[in-house]
């Protein structure tokens, strides 16, 4: 055990959460094309199968959790993102220690380290090392580094499906030294310095919106997807991995940051990726590289100087049953983070109240139900049986998401469905509940984000 690691891990003893999207689990059997671990490499890039964290088709399906628990974890992720965006990033560690509400949430979160819960992001598989071994990974647009648990798990590894990656068994594994440029890139990605182990290996720290973290050695090895491989891929070899990663081995970071998977593969594949986040009853995909440009409607990809690794966009208007909701055009002039790991979208509060009113007005015959957790717009009934109004989100530049009923209302129990949006505290977010079933392309090279409907179920 190395002392630095212990100290770092203490500094990161913060809250937890899981962020899980909710749709009724279907009894539909996973079809063969939905099986995990199918990846392809062709002239249109790399294609990985994505699974909803609750899907029975996932290689690591999560156990049942009450909706209220998932919502609590979703709030924790959002609180952490707010902290990143609103505070001076260079004082992030200190600011986390001081944040009393986060400590409170740690105490009240009814989950313990190692629980098989998972942080609720979508799941895929990668190959690593020579000879390649297969690992189940969580995919996150809010993360800047790819890491996985590594033997000997010097401090802690959570339980995972499949063998823990063993660097000693890979002929191509290398430690990154503290003086390497990749080690300095860590600092610019996290804006707090990397540390150095006693024998001069660069030590990374990755922490998440839900308080989970991984700390270990920055490493280099061959990443592989079916027929193709990418040598010298930089990732974290985790020696202290604590939190709610489900049974996954680690995390794929897709943020706009030098060390993310996207930026490392971009010289070969191009600076773009697309995904379709599936419901629990289907499978979706993550594609890296070229995409079919005519398929999408686009909005500009914006930047925020407080955190330039997040993906941002702006609404232009929102319609309910074809009618504009009542909100000033100024209210739309707010950057929204598009995030794969936040479940429920957080709308600027003016927009949220106008949307809630318009949805209520569009469902005059449906009896209201009491508020559920922080959802204040609830109805008696289930999404499958209710006449859910058409909600259309328009973005600057004309991109449109016409939301299917399951992306508008969410079944919170057997007889209650609630509007699946919340008012934002400080950071507005387009969450995965609303993204489900759309193909969404992040074209970082061309600074635009595109949407196409009905790409997966
Ligand atoms: C590449 O593979 C994907 C996923 O199977 C497929 O949808 C796409 O059509 C393929 N592209 C080409 C050019 O073969
Ligand atoms: C930006 O936000 C993401 C997601 O909250 C976080 O992982 C990352 O560390 C942040 N970066 C900085 C420089 O604060
Ligand atoms: C990498 O560094 C760790 C920590 O110092 C060490 O235990 C391990 O043997 C090193 N691996 C290689 C391949 O150099
Ligand atoms: C690209 O998308 C357009 C519009 O959906 C479609 O007509 C076309 O066939 C697609 N091209 C390829 C190569 O898939
Ligand atoms: C939107 O807000 C920015 C500042 O955040 C301002 O510079 C810009 O003029 C505003 N645009 C409109 C159309 O109000
Ligand atoms: C909801 O339905 C499930 C199965 O249909 C049943 O097991 C459960 O008891 C029901 N819960 C409530 C609160 O009625
Ligand atoms: C960056 O995000 C913060 C927090 O949401 C916000 O206050 C600030 O106005 C944003 N800056 C820009 C340039 O959008």
Coordinates of C-alpha atoms and ligand atoms in Angstrom, one line a residue:
X1 CA 0.0 0.0 0.0
X2 CA 1.2 3.4 -0.8
X3 CA 0.6 6.2 1.6
X4 CA -0.2 8.8 -1.1
X5 CA -3.1 6.6 -2.3
X6 CA -4.5 6.3 1.2
X7 CA -4.4 10.1 1.7
X8 CA -6.0 10.7 -1.7
X9 CA -8.7 8.2 -1.0
X10 CA -9.6 9.9 2.3
X11 CA -9.9 13.2 0.5
X12 CA -12.4 11.6 -1.8
X13 CA -14.7 10.1 0.9
X14 CA -17.8 11.8 -0.3
X15 CA -21.3 11.1 -1.3
X16 CA -22.7 8.5 -3.6
X17 CA -25.4 8.1 -6.1
X18 CA -26.8 6.0 -8.8
X19 CA -28.4 7.4 -11.9
X20 CA -30.7 5.0 -13.5
X21 CA -33.2 5.6 -16.1
X22 CA -36.6 4.1 -15.6
X23 CA -38.9 2.4 -18.0
X24 CA -41.0 -0.7 -17.2
X25 CA -38.8 -3.8 -17.6
X26 CA -40.1 -5.7 -20.5
X27 CA -40.4 -9.4 -20.5
X28 CA -39.2 -9.4 -24.1
X29 CA -36.3 -11.8 -24.4
X30 CA -33.0 -10.2 -25.5
X31 CA -32.7 -11.0 -29.2
X32 CA -29.4 -12.3 -30.5
X33 CA -28.3 -9.0 -32.0
X34 CA -28.8 -7.5 -28.6
X35 CA -26.3 -9.7 -26.9
X36 CA -23.4 -7.9 -25.2
X37 CA -19.9 -7.8 -26.4
X38 CA -20.7 -7.5 -30.1
X39 CA -18.5 -4.8 -31.5
X40 CA -17.6 -4.0 -35.1
X41 CA -15.1 -1.9 -36.9
X42 CA -15.8 -0.8 -40.4
X43 CA -15.4 2.3 -42.7
X44 CA -18.0 4.1 -40.6
X45 CA -16.1 3.7 -37.4
X46 CA -16.4 1.5 -34.3
X47 CA -19.7 0.3 -33.1
X48 CA -20.3 -1.0 -29.6
X49 CA -23.5 -2.3 -28.2
X50 CA -24.9 -0.2 -25.3
X51 CA -27.2 -1.5 -22.5
X52 CA -29.5 0.3 -20.1
X53 CA -28.2 -0.3 -16.6
X54 CA -31.5 -2.1 -15.6
X55 CA -31.8 -4.1 -18.8
X56 CA -31.9 -7.9 -18.4
X57 CA -29.7 -7.9 -21.6
X58 CA -26.9 -6.0 -19.8
X59 CA -23.9 -8.2 -18.9
X60 CA -24.3 -6.6 -15.4
X61 CA -28.0 -5.9 -14.9
X62 CA -28.8 -3.9 -11.7
X63 CA -31.1 -5.3 -9.1
X64 CA -34.5 -3.6 -8.6
X65 CA -34.3 -0.2 -6.8
X66 CA -37.2 2.0 -5.8
X67 CA -37.7 5.0 -8.1
X68 CA -37.3 7.3 -5.1
X69 CA -33.8 5.9 -4.5
X70 CA -32.8 6.4 -8.1
X71 CA -34.0 10.0 -7.9
X72 CA -31.9 10.6 -4.8
X73 CA -28.8 9.4 -6.5
X74 CA -29.7 11.5 -9.6
X75 CA -29.8 14.6 -7.4
X76 CA -26.4 13.7 -6.0
X77 CA -24.8 13.6 -9.5
X78 CA -26.4 16.9 -10.3
X79 CA -25.2 18.5 -7.1
X80 CA -21.7 17.4 -7.9
X81 CA -21.9 18.8 -11.5
X82 CA -23.1 22.1 -10.1
X83 CA -20.2 22.2 -7.7
X84 CA -17.8 21.7 -10.7
X85 CA -19.4 24.5 -12.8
X86 CA -20.0 27.1 -10.1
X87 CA -16.8 26.9 -8.1
X88 CA -13.3 27.7 -9.0
X89 CA -12.1 24.4 -10.3
X90 CA -8.6 24.8 -8.9
X91 CA -10.1 24.7 -5.3
X92 CA -12.2 21.7 -6.0
X93 CA -10.8 19.4 -3.4
X94 CA -11.1 22.0 -0.7
X95 CA -14.6 23.0 -1.8
X96 CA -15.8 19.4 -1.6
X97 CA -14.5 19.0 1.9
X98 CA -16.3 22.1 3.0
X99 CA -19.6 21.2 1.4
X100 CA -21.8 20.2 4.3
X101 CA -24.8 19.1 2.1
X102 CA -22.6 16.6 0.4
X103 CA -21.5 15.1 3.7
X104 CA -25.2 14.9 4.8
X105 CA -26.0 13.1 1.6
X106 CA -23.3 10.6 2.3
X107 CA -24.8 9.8 5.6
X108 CA -28.3 9.5 4.3
X109 CA -27.6 7.5 1.2
X110 CA -28.9 4.0 1.9
X111 CA -26.1 2.3 0.0
X112 CA -22.7 1.0 1.1
X113 CA -19.5 0.7 -0.8
X114 CA -19.5 -2.4 -2.9
X115 CA -23.3 -2.7 -3.2
X116 CA -24.2 -4.0 -6.5
X117 CA -25.9 -0.9 -7.7
X118 CA -23.9 0.8 -10.4
X119 CA -23.8 4.4 -11.1
X120 CA -26.6 4.2 -13.7
X121 CA -24.7 5.0 -16.8
X122 CA -25.0 2.8 -19.9
X123 CA -22.9 -0.4 -20.2
X124 CA -20.6 -1.7 -22.9
X125 CA -17.5 -3.9 -23.3
X126 CA -13.9 -3.3 -24.4
X127 CA -10.8 -5.4 -24.9
X128 CA -7.5 -4.4 -23.2
X129 CA -3.9 -5.7 -23.2
X130 CA -1.9 -8.3 -25.1
X131 CA -3.3 -10.9 -25.2
X132 CA -6.6 -8.9 -25.0
X133 CA -9.0 -9.5 -22.1
X134 CA -12.6 -8.4 -22.2
X135 CA -14.0 -5.9 -19.6
X136 CA -17.5 -4.5 -18.9
X137 CA -17.4 -0.7 -18.8
X138 CA -19.8 2.1 -17.9
X139 CA -19.9 4.9 -20.6
X140 CA -20.1 8.5 -19.4
X141 CA -20.0 11.8 -21.4
X142 CA -19.2 13.6 -18.1
X143 CA -16.0 11.8 -17.5
X144 CA -12.6 12.7 -18.9
X145 CA -10.6 9.5 -18.2
X146 CA -11.0 5.9 -19.0
X147 CA -10.1 3.6 -16.1
X148 CA -10.7 0.1 -14.9
X149 CA -9.9 -1.9 -11.8
X150 CA -6.4 -3.4 -11.8
X151 CA -4.8 -6.1 -9.8
X152 CA -3.3 -6.2 -7.2
X153 CA -6.1 -3.8 -6.1
X154 CA -3.6 -2.3 -3.6
X155 CA -6.4 -0.6 -1.6
X156 CA -9.8 -1.7 -2.8
X157 CA -11.6 -3.1 -5.7
X158 CA -15.4 -3.4 -5.8
X159 CA -16.8 -6.7 -6.9
X160 CA -17.0 -7.0 -10.7
X161 CA -18.3 -9.4 -13.3
X162 CA -15.3 -11.2 -14.9
X163 CA -11.6 -11.1 -14.0
X164 CA -9.9 -7.9 -12.7
X165 CA -7.4 -6.7 -15.4
X166 CA -3.9 -7.9 -14.6
X167 CA -1.2 -5.6 -15.9
X168 CA 1.4 -8.3 -15.3
X169 CA -0.3 -10.6 -17.8
X170 CA -0.2 -8.1 -20.6
X171 CA 3.0 -7.9 -22.7
X172 CA 2.1 -4.3 -23.8
X173 CA 1.3 -2.7 -20.4
X174 CA 3.4 0.3 -19.4
X175 CA 3.3 2.6 -16.4
X176 CA 3.4 6.3 -17.2
X177 CA 6.1 8.2 -15.4
X178 CA 5.5 11.4 -13.5
X179 CA 7.5 13.5 -15.9
X180 CA 5.5 12.3 -19.0
X181 CA 3.3 14.8 -20.9
X182 CA 0.3 12.5 -20.3
X183 CA 0.8 13.0 -16.6
X184 CA 0.7 16.8 -17.0
X185 CA -2.4 16.4 -19.1
X186 CA -4.1 14.9 -16.1
X187 CA -3.6 18.2 -14.3
X188 CA -5.2 20.2 -17.1
X189 CA -8.1 17.7 -17.2
X190 CA -8.9 17.8 -13.5
X191 CA -7.2 21.2 -12.6
X192 CA -5.7 19.6 -9.6
X193 CA -2.2 18.1 -9.7
X194 CA -1.6 14.5 -10.4
X195 CA 0.6 12.8 -7.7
X196 CA 3.6 10.6 -7.9
X197 CA 4.1 7.2 -6.4
X198 CA 7.4 6.4 -4.6
X199 CA 8.8 4.8 -7.8
X200 CA 7.9 7.7 -10.0
X201 CA 4.6 6.4 -11.5
X202 CA 1.9 9.0 -12.3
X203 CA -1.1 8.7 -10.0
X204 CA -4.5 9.8 -11.3
X205 CA -7.7 10.5 -9.3
X206 CA -11.1 10.3 -11.0
X207 CA -14.2 11.3 -9.0
X208 CA -17.8 11.3 -10.1
X209 CA -21.0 13.1 -9.7
X210 CA -22.2 10.4 -7.5
X211 CA -19.2 10.5 -5.2
X212 CA -17.7 7.3 -6.5
X213 CA -14.0 7.5 -7.3
X214 CA -11.0 5.6 -8.7
X215 CA -7.4 6.2 -7.9
X216 CA -4.4 4.4 -9.3
X217 CA -1.6 4.4 -11.8
X218 CA -1.8 6.2 -15.2
X219 CA -1.0 3.5 -17.7
X220 CA -0.6 2.7 -21.4
X221 CA -1.8 -0.4 -23.2
X222 CA -3.4 -1.7 -26.3
X223 CA -7.2 -1.1 -26.5
X224 CA -9.1 -3.4 -28.8
X225 CA -12.5 -3.8 -30.4
X226 CA -13.0 -7.0 -32.3
X227 CA -10.8 -6.8 -35.4
X228 CA -9.1 -3.6 -34.6
X229 CA -6.7 -2.4 -32.0
X230 CA -5.3 0.9 -30.7
X231 CA -1.9 0.7 -29.2
X232 CA -0.7 3.1 -26.6
X233 CA -4.1 3.9 -25.2
X234 CA -3.8 5.9 -22.0
X235 CA -6.1 4.9 -19.1
X236 CA -6.2 4.6 -15.3
X237 CA -5.2 1.3 -13.7
X238 CA -7.3 1.6 -10.6
X239 CA -5.9 0.5 -7.2
X240 CA -8.6 2.1 -5.1
X241 CA -12.0 2.0 -6.7
X242 CA -14.8 2.8 -4.4
X243 CA -18.4 3.5 -5.1
X244 CA -21.4 2.4 -7.0
X245 CA -20.1 1.1 -10.3
X246 CA -22.3 -2.0 -10.3
X247 CA -20.4 -5.0 -11.4
X248 CA -18.6 -3.1 -14.1
X249 CA -14.8 -3.1 -14.3
X250 CA -14.5 0.6 -14.9
X251 CA -15.6 3.6 -16.9
X252 CA -15.2 5.0 -20.4
X253 CA -14.8 8.8 -20.4
X254 CA -16.2 10.6 -23.5
X255 CA -15.8 14.2 -22.3
X256 CA -14.0 16.9 -24.3
X257 CA -10.7 16.3 -22.8
X258 CA -7.3 15.3 -24.1
X259 CA -7.2 11.9 -22.3
X260 CA -10.8 10.9 -23.0
X261 CA -11.4 7.9 -25.3
X262 CA -12.8 10.2 -28.0
X263 CA -9.7 12.4 -28.2
X264 CA -7.3 9.4 -28.1
X265 CA -9.1 7.6 -31.0
X266 CA -9.8 10.8 -32.9
X267 CA -6.5 10.9 -34.9
X268 CA -7.6 7.5 -36.4
X269 CA -11.4 7.8 -36.4
X270 CA -12.2 11.6 -36.3
X271 CA -13.6 13.8 -33.6
X272 CA -17.1 12.5 -33.3
X273 CA -19.2 9.9 -31.6
X274 CA -22.8 9.0 -31.6
X275 CA -25.0 6.9 -29.4
X276 CA -28.5 5.7 -28.9
X277 CA -29.4 5.1 -25.3
X278 CA -31.9 2.2 -25.2
X279 CA -34.7 1.5 -22.8
X280 CA -34.5 -1.6 -20.6
X281 CA -36.1 -3.8 -23.2
X282 CA -33.7 -3.2 -26.1
X283 CA -30.1 -2.5 -26.9
X284 CA -28.5 0.6 -28.3
X285 CA -25.1 1.6 -29.5
X286 CA -22.1 3.8 -29.1
X287 CA -20.3 4.6 -32.4
X288 CA -17.0 6.4 -32.6
X289 CA -15.9 7.9 -35.8
X290 CA -17.7 8.9 -39.1
X291 CA -21.4 9.1 -39.1
X292 CA -24.3 9.6 -41.6
X293 CA -24.5 13.4 -41.6
X294 CA -27.8 13.7 -43.5
X295 CA -29.6 11.7 -40.8
X296 CA -29.5 14.4 -38.1
X297 CA -30.8 17.9 -37.2
X298 CA -28.1 20.0 -35.6
X299 CA -27.5 22.6 -32.9
X300 CA -24.2 24.3 -32.1
X301 CA -22.0 22.7 -29.4
X302 CA -21.2 25.5 -26.9
X303 CA -18.4 25.8 -24.3
X304 CA -18.3 27.0 -20.8
X305 CA -15.0 28.4 -19.5
X306 CA -15.7 26.9 -16.0
X307 CA -15.7 23.4 -17.3
X308 CA -14.8 23.0 -21.0
X309 CA -15.0 19.3 -20.9
X310 CA -18.8 19.2 -20.7
X311 CA -21.1 19.3 -23.8
X312 CA -23.4 22.3 -23.9
X313 CA -26.3 23.5 -26.1
X314 CA -29.2 25.9 -25.8
X315 CA -33.0 25.5 -26.3
X316 CA -34.8 27.8 -28.7
X317 CA -38.4 26.8 -27.8
X318 CA -40.5 24.1 -26.3
X319 CA -43.9 23.0 -27.7
X320 CA -46.7 21.0 -26.0
X321 CA -49.2 19.6 -28.5
X322 CA -47.8 21.9 -31.1
X323 CA -48.3 25.1 -29.0
X324 CA -45.4 27.2 -27.6
X325 CA -45.2 27.1 -23.8
X326 CA -45.5 30.5 -22.2
X327 CA -42.0 31.7 -21.5
X328 CA -39.9 34.6 -22.7
X329 CA -37.3 34.0 -25.4
X330 CA -34.7 35.4 -22.9
X331 CA -35.4 32.4 -20.6
X332 CA -34.1 30.1 -23.3
X333 CA -30.7 31.9 -23.4
X334 CA -29.1 29.5 -20.9
X335 CA -26.5 26.8 -21.6
X336 CA -27.8 23.3 -21.0
X337 CA -25.4 20.4 -20.3
X338 CA -26.2 17.3 -22.3
X339 CA -25.2 14.4 -20.1
X340 CA -25.5 10.6 -20.5
X341 CA -25.3 10.0 -16.8
X342 CA -28.0 12.3 -15.4
X343 CA -31.4 10.7 -15.5
X344 CA -34.0 13.5 -15.2
X345 CA -33.5 16.7 -17.2
X346 CA -33.2 19.9 -15.1
X347 CA -34.8 22.9 -16.9
X348 CA -34.3 26.6 -16.0
X349 CA -37.1 27.2 -13.5
X350 CA -39.2 29.5 -15.7
X351 CA -39.2 27.0 -18.4
X352 CA -40.0 24.1 -16.0
X353 CA -43.1 25.9 -14.6
X354 CA -44.3 26.8 -18.1
X355 CA -43.8 23.2 -19.3
X356 CA -45.6 21.8 -16.2
X357 CA -48.5 24.1 -16.7
X358 CA -48.8 23.3 -20.4
X359 CA -48.7 19.5 -19.7
X360 CA -51.4 19.8 -17.0
X361 CA -53.5 21.9 -19.4
X362 CA -53.1 19.3 -22.1
X363 CA -54.3 16.5 -19.8
X364 CA -57.6 18.0 -18.5
X365 CA -59.4 14.7 -18.0
X366 CA -56.6 12.9 -16.3
X367 CA -56.8 13.0 -12.4
X368 CA -53.8 14.5 -10.7
X369 CA -51.8 12.4 -8.2
X370 CA -49.9 13.8 -5.2
X371 CA -46.3 14.9 -5.6
X372 CA -43.7 12.1 -5.6
X373 CA -40.2 12.7 -4.3
X374 CA -39.3 16.0 -6.0
X375 CA -41.8 15.5 -8.9
X376 CA -44.6 18.0 -8.5
X377 CA -46.6 17.2 -11.7
X378 CA -48.0 13.7 -11.3
X379 CA -51.1 11.9 -12.7
X380 CA -53.1 8.8 -11.7
X381 CA -52.3 6.1 -14.2
X382 CA -49.5 4.6 -16.2
X383 CA -47.6 6.0 -19.2
X384 CA -48.8 3.0 -21.3
X385 CA -52.4 3.9 -20.8
X386 CA -52.4 7.7 -20.5
X387 CA -52.8 10.1 -23.4
X388 CA -49.5 11.8 -23.0
X389 CA -49.2 15.2 -24.8
X390 CA -46.6 15.6 -27.5
X391 CA -43.6 17.5 -26.1
X392 CA -41.1 18.9 -28.6
X393 CA -37.8 20.4 -27.6
X394 CA -36.2 22.7 -30.1
X395 CA -32.6 23.8 -29.9
X396 CA -30.8 26.8 -31.4
X397 CA -30.1 26.1 -35.1
X398 CA -33.3 24.1 -35.5
X399 CA -32.5 20.7 -34.0
X400 CA -35.6 19.1 -32.7
X401 CA -36.5 16.3 -30.3
X402 CA -40.1 15.2 -30.5
X403 CA -40.3 13.2 -27.3
X404 CA -42.0 9.8 -27.2
X405 CA -44.5 9.4 -24.3
X406 CA -41.9 7.5 -22.2
X407 CA -39.5 10.4 -22.4
X408 CA -42.1 12.8 -21.1
X409 CA -43.8 11.0 -18.2
X410 CA -42.3 8.4 -15.9
X411 CA -44.1 5.6 -14.0
X412 CA -43.0 6.1 -10.4
X413 CA -45.3 3.4 -9.0
X414 CA -48.0 1.1 -10.3
X415 CA -50.6 3.8 -10.4
X416 CA -48.7 7.1 -10.7
X417 CA -46.9 8.7 -13.6
X418 CA -45.0 12.0 -13.2
X419 CA -43.6 14.6 -15.5
X420 CA -40.0 13.5 -15.9
X421 CA -38.4 16.9 -15.6
X422 CA -37.3 19.0 -12.7
X423 CA -36.5 22.7 -12.2
X424 CA -32.7 23.4 -12.3
X425 CA -31.0 24.8 -9.2
X426 CA -28.1 26.3 -11.0
X427 CA -27.1 24.0 -13.9
X428 CA -29.6 23.0 -16.6
X429 CA -29.2 19.5 -17.9
X430 CA -30.6 17.4 -20.7
X431 CA -30.8 14.0 -19.0
X432 CA -30.8 10.4 -20.4
X433 CA -34.5 9.9 -19.7
X434 CA -35.2 12.5 -22.4
X435 CA -32.4 11.2 -24.7
X436 CA -33.6 7.6 -24.8
X437 CA -34.3 6.2 -28.2
X438 CA -32.7 9.1 -30.1
X439 CA -29.5 8.8 -32.0
X440 CA -27.4 11.7 -30.7
X441 CA -24.1 12.7 -32.5
X442 CA -21.4 14.7 -30.8
X443 CA -19.4 16.2 -33.6
X444 CA -16.6 17.8 -31.7
X445 CA -14.6 18.6 -34.9
X446 CA -17.5 20.6 -36.4
X447 CA -18.7 21.9 -32.9
X448 CA -22.3 20.6 -33.3
X449 CA -24.6 18.2 -31.7
X450 CA -27.2 16.3 -33.8
X451 CA -30.5 14.5 -33.1
X452 CA -32.3 11.8 -35.0
X453 CA -35.5 10.1 -33.7
X454 CA -36.3 6.4 -33.2
X455 CA -32.8 5.0 -33.6
X456 CA -33.3 2.3 -30.9
X457 CA -36.1 1.2 -28.6
Ligands
LIG1 C1 -20.8 -0.5 -40.0 O1 -21.4 -1.3 -39.0 C2 -22.6 -0.7 -38.5 C3 -23.1 -1.5 -37.3 O2 -23.3 -2.8 -37.6 C4 -23.7 -0.7 -39.6 O3 -24.9 -0.2 -39.1 C5 -23.1 0.1 -40.7 O4 -24.0 0.1 -41.8 C6 -21.8 -0.4 -41.2 N1 -21.2 0.5 -42.2 C7 -20.7 0.1 -43.3 C8 -20.2 1.1 -44.3 O5 -20.5 -1.1 -43.6
LIG2 C1 -15.9 19.0 -15.3 O1 -17.1 18.4 -14.9 C2 -17.0 17.0 -15.0 C3 -18.3 16.4 -14.7 O2 -18.9 16.9 -13.5 C4 -15.9 16.5 -14.0 O3 -15.7 15.1 -14.1 C5 -14.6 17.2 -14.3 O4 -13.6 16.9 -13.4 C6 -14.8 18.7 -14.3 N1 -13.6 19.4 -14.7 C7 -13.1 20.4 -14.1 C8 -11.9 21.0 -14.7 O5 -13.7 20.8 -13.1
LIG3 C1 3.9 -0.1 -12.4 O1 4.0 0.6 -11.2 C2 3.6 -0.1 -10.1 C3 3.6 0.8 -8.9 O2 4.9 1.3 -8.7 C4 4.4 -1.4 -9.9 O3 3.9 -2.1 -8.8 C5 4.3 -2.2 -11.2 O4 5.2 -3.3 -11.1 C6 4.8 -1.4 -12.4 N1 4.5 -2.2 -13.6 C7 5.4 -2.2 -14.6 C8 5.0 -3.1 -15.8 O5 6.4 -1.5 -14.6
LIG4 C1 -28.2 8.4 -44.2 O1 -29.4 9.0 -43.7 C2 -30.3 9.3 -44.7 C3 -31.5 10.0 -44.0 O2 -32.0 9.2 -42.9 C4 -30.7 8.0 -45.5 O3 -31.7 8.3 -46.5 C5 -29.5 7.4 -46.0 O4 -29.8 6.1 -46.6 C6 -28.4 7.2 -45.0 N1 -27.2 6.7 -45.6 C7 -26.5 5.6 -45.2 C8 -25.3 5.3 -46.0 O5 -26.9 4.9 -44.3
LIG5 C1 -27.7 35.6 -24.4 O1 -26.9 35.8 -23.2 C2 -25.6 36.2 -23.5 C3 -24.8 36.3 -22.2 O2 -25.0 35.2 -21.4 C4 -25.6 37.6 -24.2 O3 -24.3 38.0 -24.6 C5 -26.5 37.5 -25.5 O4 -26.6 38.7 -26.1 C6 -27.9 36.9 -25.1 N1 -28.6 36.6 -26.4 C7 -29.9 36.9 -26.5 C8 -30.4 36.6 -27.9 O5 -30.5 37.4 -25.7
LIG6 C1 -47.0 -3.2 -8.3 O1 -47.1 -4.3 -9.2 C2 -46.3 -5.4 -8.9 C3 -46.4 -6.4 -10.0 O2 -47.4 -6.1 -11.0 C4 -46.6 -6.0 -7.6 O3 -45.7 -7.0 -7.3 C5 -46.5 -4.9 -6.5 O4 -46.9 -5.3 -5.3 C6 -47.3 -3.7 -6.9 N1 -47.0 -2.6 -6.0 C7 -48.0 -1.9 -5.4 C8 -47.5 -0.8 -4.5 O5 -49.2 -2.0 -5.7
LIG7 C1 -20.9 28.5 -17.2 O1 -21.7 27.7 -16.3 C2 -22.0 28.5 -15.1 C3 -22.8 27.5 -14.2 O2 -23.9 27.0 -14.9 C4 -22.8 29.7 -15.5 O3 -23.1 30.4 -14.3 C5 -22.0 30.5 -16.5 O4 -22.8 31.6 -16.9 C6 -21.7 29.7 -17.7 N1 -20.8 30.4 -18.6 C7 -21.1 30.5 -19.9 C8 -20.1 31.3 -20.7 O5 -22.0 29.9 -20.4

